[in-house]
Coordinates of C-alpha atoms in Angstrom, one line a residue:
Chain A
E1 CA -93.2 -140.5 93.5
L2 CA -93.5 -140.9 89.7
R3 CA -89.7 -140.5 89.5
E4 CA -89.3 -143.3 92.0
T5 CA -91.7 -145.5 90.0
I6 CA -89.8 -144.9 86.8
T7 CA -86.4 -145.4 88.5
A8 CA -87.7 -148.7 89.9
L9 CA -89.0 -149.8 86.5
L10 CA -85.7 -149.0 84.8
A11 CA -83.4 -150.4 87.5
P12 CA -82.2 -154.0 87.1
Q13 CA -84.7 -156.4 88.7
A14 CA -83.7 -159.1 91.2
T15 CA -84.3 -162.3 89.1
E16 CA -82.8 -165.7 88.6
L17 CA -80.4 -163.8 86.2
S18 CA -79.1 -161.4 88.8
G19 CA -75.4 -161.2 88.6
K20 CA -75.2 -163.7 85.8
H21 CA -72.8 -162.8 82.9
I22 CA -74.6 -163.1 79.6
V23 CA -72.9 -162.8 76.2
I24 CA -75.1 -162.0 73.2
T25 CA -74.2 -161.7 69.5
A26 CA -76.4 -159.6 67.3
G27 CA -76.8 -158.2 63.8
P28 CA -75.3 -159.5 60.6
T29 CA -71.6 -159.9 59.7
R30 CA -70.1 -158.5 56.5
E31 CA -67.5 -160.6 54.5
A32 CA -65.4 -158.4 52.3
I33 CA -64.9 -159.3 48.6
D34 CA -62.8 -156.2 48.0
P35 CA -62.7 -152.7 49.7
V36 CA -66.1 -151.8 48.2
R37 CA -68.1 -155.1 47.9
Y38 CA -69.2 -157.5 50.5
L39 CA -71.5 -160.5 51.3
S40 CA -74.0 -160.2 54.1
N41 CA -77.2 -161.5 55.7
H42 CA -80.4 -159.7 56.4
S43 CA -80.5 -158.8 60.0
S44 CA -81.4 -155.5 61.7
G45 CA -79.9 -156.7 65.0
K46 CA -83.2 -155.7 66.8
M47 CA -83.8 -159.2 68.4
G48 CA -80.3 -159.4 69.8
F49 CA -80.4 -155.8 71.1
A50 CA -83.9 -156.6 72.7
L51 CA -82.3 -159.6 74.4
A52 CA -79.4 -157.5 75.7
A53 CA -81.8 -154.8 77.1
A54 CA -84.1 -157.4 78.7
A55 CA -81.2 -159.3 80.2
Q56 CA -79.8 -156.1 81.7
R57 CA -83.3 -155.2 83.1
M58 CA -83.4 -158.7 84.7
G59 CA -80.1 -158.0 86.5
A60 CA -77.6 -159.7 84.3
Q61 CA -74.2 -158.3 83.4
V62 CA -74.4 -158.2 79.6
T63 CA -71.7 -158.2 76.8
L64 CA -73.3 -157.5 73.4
I65 CA -71.1 -158.3 70.4
A66 CA -72.7 -156.5 67.5
G67 CA -72.1 -156.6 63.7
P68 CA -72.8 -153.5 61.6
V69 CA -76.3 -152.2 62.7
N70 CA -77.9 -148.9 63.2
L71 CA -79.0 -149.3 66.8
A72 CA -78.3 -147.5 70.0
T73 CA -76.5 -149.5 72.8
P74 CA -79.0 -150.5 75.5
A75 CA -78.3 -148.7 78.9
G76 CA -75.9 -150.6 81.1
V77 CA -74.7 -153.0 78.4
L78 CA -71.1 -153.5 77.3
R79 CA -71.0 -153.4 73.5
V80 CA -68.2 -154.7 71.3
D81 CA -68.5 -153.8 67.6
V82 CA -67.2 -156.2 64.9
V83 CA -67.6 -156.6 61.2
S84 CA -66.7 -160.0 59.9
A85 CA -67.6 -163.5 61.2
A86 CA -64.0 -164.1 62.1
E87 CA -63.9 -161.0 64.2
M88 CA -67.2 -162.0 65.9
H89 CA -65.8 -165.5 66.6
T90 CA -62.7 -164.1 68.3
A91 CA -64.7 -161.6 70.3
A92 CA -67.3 -164.2 71.4
L93 CA -64.7 -166.8 72.5
Q94 CA -62.9 -164.2 74.5
A95 CA -66.1 -162.8 76.1
V96 CA -67.6 -166.2 77.1
E97 CA -64.6 -167.2 79.3
N98 CA -66.6 -166.4 82.5
A99 CA -70.0 -166.3 81.0
D100 CA -73.1 -168.2 82.4
I101 CA -75.1 -167.9 79.2
F102 CA -74.2 -167.4 75.6
I103 CA -76.9 -166.3 73.1
G104 CA -75.9 -166.5 69.4
C105 CA -78.5 -164.3 67.9
A106 CA -76.3 -162.8 65.1
A107 CA -77.0 -163.7 61.5
V108 CA -73.4 -164.8 61.0
A109 CA -72.3 -165.3 57.4
D110 CA -71.6 -169.1 57.0
Y111 CA -69.2 -168.4 54.1
R112 CA -66.6 -165.7 53.2
P113 CA -64.8 -165.1 50.0
E114 CA -61.7 -167.3 49.8
Q115 CA -59.7 -164.2 48.7
V116 CA -60.2 -160.6 49.6
A117 CA -58.9 -158.2 46.9
D118 CA -56.8 -155.3 48.2
N119 CA -58.1 -153.0 45.5
K120 CA -61.6 -152.7 44.0
I121 CA -62.0 -155.4 41.4
K122 CA -62.7 -153.8 38.0
K123 CA -65.7 -155.2 36.2
S124 CA -65.4 -156.9 32.9
N125 CA -68.2 -157.7 30.4
D126 CA -68.2 -161.3 31.5
G127 CA -69.6 -163.0 34.5
M128 CA -67.6 -163.5 37.7
Q129 CA -67.1 -166.4 40.0
I130 CA -66.6 -166.0 43.7
T131 CA -65.2 -169.0 45.6
L132 CA -66.5 -169.1 49.2
V133 CA -65.0 -170.9 52.1
R134 CA -66.7 -171.8 55.4
N135 CA -66.5 -169.4 58.3
P136 CA -65.8 -170.8 61.8
D137 CA -68.9 -171.8 63.7
I138 CA -69.2 -169.6 66.7
L139 CA -72.2 -171.4 68.3
A140 CA -70.7 -174.8 67.9
D141 CA -67.3 -173.7 69.2
V142 CA -68.7 -172.0 72.3
A143 CA -70.9 -175.1 73.0
A144 CA -67.9 -177.4 72.7
L145 CA -65.8 -175.5 75.3
K146 CA -64.8 -177.6 78.3
K147 CA -66.5 -174.9 80.5
A148 CA -69.2 -174.1 78.1
P149 CA -71.9 -171.6 79.2
F150 CA -75.6 -172.4 78.8
T151 CA -75.7 -171.9 75.0
I152 CA -78.7 -170.7 73.1
G153 CA -78.9 -170.6 69.3
F154 CA -81.3 -169.1 66.8
A155 CA -82.6 -170.7 63.6
A156 CA -84.0 -168.3 61.0
E157 CA -85.5 -170.6 58.4
T158 CA -87.7 -170.2 55.4
N159 CA -89.0 -173.7 55.3
D160 CA -89.1 -176.9 57.5
V161 CA -88.4 -174.6 60.5
A162 CA -89.0 -177.2 63.3
H163 CA -86.9 -179.8 61.5
Y164 CA -83.9 -177.6 60.9
A165 CA -84.1 -176.1 64.4
Q166 CA -84.1 -179.5 66.2
D167 CA -81.3 -180.8 63.9
K168 CA -79.2 -177.7 64.8
L169 CA -79.9 -178.1 68.6
A170 CA -78.5 -181.7 68.4
R171 CA -75.7 -181.2 66.0
K172 CA -74.2 -178.2 67.7
K173 CA -74.9 -179.5 71.2
L174 CA -76.9 -176.4 72.2
N175 CA -78.9 -176.1 75.4
M176 CA -81.7 -174.3 73.7
I177 CA -82.7 -173.0 70.3
A178 CA -85.2 -170.3 69.3
A179 CA -86.6 -170.9 65.8
N180 CA -88.5 -168.5 63.6
D181 CA -89.9 -168.5 60.1
V182 CA -88.4 -165.6 58.3
S183 CA -90.5 -166.2 55.2
D184 CA -93.3 -164.5 57.2
T185 CA -92.5 -160.8 56.7
S186 CA -94.7 -159.7 59.5
I187 CA -92.1 -161.1 61.9
G188 CA -88.3 -161.4 61.8
F189 CA -85.7 -159.3 60.1
N190 CA -86.5 -155.6 60.2
S191 CA -89.9 -156.1 61.9
E192 CA -90.6 -154.9 65.4
D193 CA -92.5 -158.1 66.2
N194 CA -91.4 -161.7 66.4
A195 CA -92.9 -165.1 67.0
M196 CA -90.8 -168.1 67.9
V197 CA -90.7 -171.7 69.0
L198 CA -88.2 -172.7 71.7
F199 CA -86.7 -176.2 71.7
W200 CA -84.5 -177.6 74.5
R201 CA -83.2 -180.9 75.7
E202 CA -84.3 -182.1 79.1
A203 CA -82.0 -184.1 81.4
N204 CA -83.7 -187.3 80.2
N205 CA -82.6 -186.3 76.7
T206 CA -86.2 -185.7 75.4
V207 CA -86.7 -182.5 73.4
Q208 CA -89.3 -180.2 74.7
Q209 CA -90.8 -177.2 73.0
Q210 CA -92.7 -174.0 73.8
A211 CA -94.3 -171.7 71.3
L212 CA -94.0 -168.0 71.9
A213 CA -96.9 -166.2 70.3
R214 CA -96.4 -163.1 68.2
A215 CA -95.3 -160.2 70.4
S216 CA -92.8 -157.3 70.5
K217 CA -89.2 -158.4 70.2
S218 CA -88.8 -157.0 73.8
A219 CA -91.5 -159.3 75.1
I220 CA -90.2 -162.3 73.2
A221 CA -86.7 -161.6 74.6
Q222 CA -87.9 -161.6 78.1
Q223 CA -89.7 -165.0 77.6
I224 CA -86.6 -166.5 76.1
L225 CA -84.5 -165.4 79.1
Q226 CA -87.1 -166.6 81.6
Q227 CA -87.1 -170.0 80.0
A228 CA -83.2 -170.0 79.9
A229 CA -83.1 -169.0 83.6
K230 CA -85.4 -171.9 84.5
L231 CA -83.4 -174.5 82.7
L232 CA -80.1 -173.1 84.0
S233 CA -81.3 -173.3 87.6
N234 CA -82.5 -176.9 87.0
N235 CA -79.1 -177.8 85.6
Q236 CA -77.3 -176.5 88.7
Chain B
E1 CA -88.6 -111.9 62.3
L2 CA -86.4 -114.9 63.2
R3 CA -89.2 -117.2 61.8
E4 CA -89.1 -115.2 58.6
T5 CA -85.3 -115.5 58.4
I6 CA -85.5 -119.3 59.0
T7 CA -88.3 -119.7 56.5
A8 CA -86.3 -117.8 53.9
L9 CA -83.3 -119.9 54.6
L10 CA -85.2 -123.1 54.2
A11 CA -87.2 -122.1 51.2
P12 CA -86.0 -123.1 47.8
Q13 CA -83.7 -120.4 46.4
A14 CA -84.0 -118.9 42.9
T15 CA -81.0 -120.3 41.1
E16 CA -80.0 -121.7 37.7
L17 CA -81.6 -124.9 38.9
S18 CA -85.0 -123.4 39.7
G19 CA -87.7 -125.5 38.2
K20 CA -85.3 -128.1 36.8
H21 CA -86.1 -131.7 37.4
I22 CA -83.2 -133.6 38.9
V23 CA -83.2 -137.4 39.4
I24 CA -80.6 -138.7 41.9
T25 CA -79.8 -142.3 42.8
A26 CA -78.3 -143.0 46.3
G27 CA -77.2 -145.7 48.6
P28 CA -76.2 -149.3 47.8
T29 CA -78.2 -152.0 46.1
R30 CA -78.7 -155.5 47.4
E31 CA -78.5 -158.5 45.2
A32 CA -80.2 -161.5 46.7
I33 CA -78.4 -164.9 46.8
D34 CA -81.4 -166.5 48.7
P35 CA -84.0 -165.1 51.1
V36 CA -81.4 -164.6 53.8
R37 CA -78.1 -163.8 52.0
Y38 CA -77.1 -161.0 49.7
L39 CA -74.3 -159.2 48.0
S40 CA -73.9 -155.5 48.5
N41 CA -71.6 -152.4 48.4
H42 CA -70.5 -150.1 51.1
S43 CA -72.6 -147.0 50.8
S44 CA -74.4 -145.0 53.5
G45 CA -76.3 -143.0 51.0
K46 CA -75.3 -139.7 52.7
M47 CA -73.7 -138.1 49.6
G48 CA -76.8 -138.8 47.4
F49 CA -79.2 -137.6 50.1
A50 CA -77.0 -134.4 50.5
L51 CA -77.3 -133.8 46.8
A52 CA -81.1 -134.2 46.9
A53 CA -81.4 -131.8 49.8
A54 CA -79.0 -129.3 48.2
A55 CA -80.8 -129.5 44.8
Q56 CA -84.2 -128.9 46.5
R57 CA -82.8 -125.9 48.3
M58 CA -81.5 -124.6 45.0
G59 CA -85.1 -124.7 43.7
A60 CA -85.1 -127.9 41.7
Q61 CA -87.8 -130.6 41.6
V62 CA -86.0 -133.6 43.0
T63 CA -86.7 -137.4 42.6
L64 CA -84.5 -139.4 44.9
I65 CA -84.2 -143.2 44.1
A66 CA -82.8 -144.8 47.2
G67 CA -81.4 -148.2 47.9
P68 CA -81.6 -149.7 51.4
V69 CA -80.3 -146.9 53.7
N70 CA -81.2 -145.6 57.2
L71 CA -81.7 -141.9 56.3
A72 CA -84.6 -139.5 56.5
T73 CA -86.1 -138.2 53.3
P74 CA -85.0 -134.5 52.7
A75 CA -87.9 -132.1 52.9
G76 CA -89.7 -131.5 49.6
V77 CA -88.0 -134.4 47.8
L78 CA -89.9 -137.3 46.1
R79 CA -88.4 -140.6 47.3
V80 CA -88.6 -143.9 45.5
D81 CA -87.3 -146.9 47.5
V82 CA -85.7 -149.8 45.7
V83 CA -83.5 -152.8 46.7
S84 CA -81.8 -154.4 43.7
A85 CA -79.8 -152.9 40.8
A86 CA -82.5 -154.1 38.4
E87 CA -85.2 -152.3 40.4
M88 CA -83.1 -149.1 40.5
H89 CA -82.5 -149.4 36.7
T90 CA -86.3 -149.5 36.0
A91 CA -87.1 -146.7 38.5
A92 CA -84.3 -144.5 37.1
L93 CA -85.2 -144.9 33.4
Q94 CA -88.8 -144.1 34.3
A95 CA -87.9 -141.1 36.3
V96 CA -85.6 -139.4 33.8
E97 CA -88.2 -139.2 31.1
N98 CA -88.6 -135.4 31.6
A99 CA -85.5 -134.8 33.7
D100 CA -82.9 -132.1 33.1
I101 CA -80.2 -133.7 35.2
F102 CA -79.5 -137.2 36.3
I103 CA -77.0 -137.9 39.1
G104 CA -76.0 -141.5 39.5
C105 CA -74.6 -141.4 43.0
A106 CA -75.7 -144.9 44.1
A107 CA -73.1 -147.6 44.6
V108 CA -74.9 -150.0 42.3
A109 CA -73.8 -153.6 42.4
D110 CA -72.1 -154.4 39.1
Y111 CA -73.0 -158.1 39.5
R112 CA -75.8 -160.2 40.8
P113 CA -76.0 -163.9 41.5
E114 CA -77.1 -165.8 38.3
Q115 CA -79.7 -167.7 40.3
V116 CA -81.7 -166.6 43.3
A117 CA -82.7 -169.5 45.5
D118 CA -86.3 -169.5 46.7
N119 CA -85.3 -171.1 50.0
K120 CA -82.3 -170.5 52.3
I121 CA -79.4 -172.5 50.9
K122 CA -78.3 -175.0 53.6
K123 CA -74.6 -174.9 54.2
S124 CA -72.4 -177.9 53.7
N125 CA -68.9 -178.5 54.9
D126 CA -67.4 -177.7 51.6
G127 CA -66.8 -174.4 49.9
M128 CA -69.4 -172.8 47.7
Q129 CA -69.3 -171.2 44.3
I130 CA -71.4 -168.3 43.3
T131 CA -71.8 -167.4 39.6
L132 CA -72.4 -163.7 39.1
V133 CA -73.7 -162.0 36.0
R134 CA -73.5 -158.4 35.0
N135 CA -76.3 -156.0 36.1
P136 CA -77.6 -153.4 33.6
D137 CA -75.6 -150.2 33.6
I138 CA -77.9 -147.4 34.8
L139 CA -75.6 -144.5 34.1
A140 CA -74.6 -145.7 30.6
D141 CA -78.2 -146.4 29.7
V142 CA -79.4 -143.0 30.8
A143 CA -76.6 -141.2 29.0
A144 CA -77.4 -143.2 25.8
L145 CA -81.0 -142.0 25.7
K146 CA -82.0 -140.0 22.7
K147 CA -83.2 -137.2 25.0
A148 CA -80.6 -137.8 27.6
P149 CA -80.5 -135.5 30.6
F150 CA -77.2 -133.9 31.7
T151 CA -75.7 -137.0 33.2
I152 CA -73.3 -137.0 36.2
G153 CA -71.6 -140.1 37.4
F154 CA -69.5 -140.9 40.5
A155 CA -66.4 -142.9 40.7
A156 CA -65.4 -144.4 44.1
E157 CA -62.0 -145.9 43.6
T158 CA -59.3 -147.2 45.8
N159 CA -56.4 -146.6 43.4
D160 CA -55.6 -144.7 40.1
V161 CA -58.7 -142.5 40.8
A162 CA -58.1 -139.9 38.1
H163 CA -57.4 -142.5 35.5
Y164 CA -60.5 -144.6 36.2
A165 CA -62.7 -141.5 36.5
Q166 CA -61.7 -140.1 33.1
D167 CA -62.1 -143.5 31.5
K168 CA -65.6 -143.8 32.9
L169 CA -66.5 -140.3 31.7
A170 CA -65.5 -141.1 28.1
R171 CA -66.7 -144.7 28.0
K172 CA -70.2 -144.0 29.4
K173 CA -70.5 -140.7 27.6
L174 CA -71.2 -138.8 30.8
N175 CA -71.3 -135.0 31.0
M176 CA -69.5 -134.9 34.3
I177 CA -68.0 -137.3 36.8
A178 CA -67.2 -136.8 40.5
A179 CA -64.3 -138.9 41.7
N180 CA -63.2 -139.8 45.1
D181 CA -60.6 -142.0 46.8
V182 CA -62.5 -144.3 49.1
S183 CA -59.3 -145.8 50.5
D184 CA -59.1 -142.6 52.6
T185 CA -61.4 -143.5 55.5
S186 CA -61.7 -139.8 56.6
I187 CA -63.9 -139.2 53.5
G188 CA -66.4 -141.3 51.6
F189 CA -68.6 -144.2 52.7
N190 CA -70.0 -143.6 56.2
S191 CA -68.1 -140.4 56.7
E192 CA -69.8 -136.9 57.1
D193 CA -67.1 -135.3 54.9
N194 CA -66.0 -135.8 51.4
A195 CA -63.4 -134.5 49.0
M196 CA -63.7 -134.9 45.2
V197 CA -62.3 -134.1 41.9
L198 CA -64.8 -133.2 39.1
F199 CA -64.0 -134.0 35.5
W200 CA -66.1 -132.8 32.5
R201 CA -65.8 -132.5 28.8
E202 CA -65.9 -129.1 27.3
A203 CA -67.5 -128.3 23.9
N204 CA -64.1 -128.5 22.2
N205 CA -63.8 -132.1 23.7
T206 CA -61.0 -131.2 26.1
V207 CA -61.4 -132.6 29.6
Q208 CA -61.4 -130.0 32.4
Q209 CA -61.1 -130.7 36.1
Q210 CA -61.8 -129.0 39.4
A211 CA -60.8 -130.2 42.8
L212 CA -63.3 -129.8 45.7
A213 CA -61.4 -129.6 48.9
R214 CA -62.5 -131.6 51.9
A215 CA -65.8 -130.3 53.3
S216 CA -69.1 -131.5 54.5
K217 CA -71.1 -133.7 52.1
S218 CA -73.7 -130.9 52.0
A219 CA -71.1 -128.3 50.9
I220 CA -69.6 -130.7 48.3
A221 CA -73.1 -131.4 47.0
Q222 CA -73.8 -127.7 46.5
Q223 CA -70.5 -127.2 44.6
I224 CA -71.2 -130.2 42.3
L225 CA -74.7 -128.8 41.5
Q226 CA -73.3 -125.3 40.9
Q227 CA -70.8 -126.7 38.4
A228 CA -73.5 -128.8 36.8
A229 CA -75.8 -125.7 36.5
K230 CA -73.0 -123.7 34.8
L231 CA -72.2 -126.4 32.3
L232 CA -75.9 -127.0 31.6
S233 CA -76.5 -123.3 30.9
N234 CA -73.5 -123.3 28.6
N235 CA -74.9 -126.3 26.7
Q236 CA -78.2 -124.7 26.1

């Protein structure tokens, strides 16, 4: 009986997400300067992996595109490992072809070094200049597709969180954005907990918001997916 | 009986390193660009942690100064966690005050951004320039101390390995250097195995070398420490 209870708890649930294909990016990307050095972003990948696990539990078919992280693949999830933003861009655009929802949770490096040295750059006594160029914008490119999935972005900000989040929602033509204040070390980055504000555009073009109080990343993930499922069914 | 055997195997051994104080740095350092972005080096920290575990098993008192890694602290080892090269420099110079051996195994970032932004830098459509300045040289500063410990460096190179390693041995006035070719992905970085060449200066100022064939990082660690113990007892 206990075994049946556990099996039932672990088995995918029949929800609004049953059978939907959800593509999630997670973790940081690394942009090589040379074979030894790289540029990166703080990101443990925990939020994206929590979303993948929750989506799978809610009955979705999940593709998880992960940057370099130290996390186990959630059961039943298809994982694609990548390193750089360019690799993540390619993997994401390929994966979303028949996706219903795309969640860009990765902390993608906005910039990469213009040149990657084949050999380790020897240090000199002087300073050093690195010229960076913009990486492709995965979220904006997915949202701009003719058959774009319901696209959810994340905004990790240290200041003016609501302002930057709503700007990103509009500018990248996202369906929803989840914003959090990473200057609060009790949430975000390597923390087990998170607290977020969701912003989305209604059919009448007004922006609505919903605050998700501090909770485990797993609980936050479920609330984000429930809200997405609601909006997705309204859209259809 | 089995329990006694295991206890005996795990207990520190009486070796030339018994009672010696060994300070080891391990892992990468991270140099903040802003609260979200950073520069770093590839380094899992496995080699440094293997050295700490081996030194403890050989009876030494071990201080392990670790950059951001996902590794458990070896039993009986005092661990000090740091993030930046500047923090590692401070921790190392403090720890070596009564040390017999210093092993600089960390992949310390040679450069850090000249300025660290308090808030996340907003991206623009243009490129970006980062001006980097030199970090303090932990190995050279330890080796230059009036009461310098026996100082061992590491050289992770992608080309001309022996040349760069011997240059570093002389230039930083190290007692020994362990060199490896990180362009070979079967060893180094995140690998469980390693292969190295040790270089050291004899009393008559000739440079000697010893190749350590590919083996587990734990086995390589023990061979490095055995060679260090031999040279240390010759010096005294």
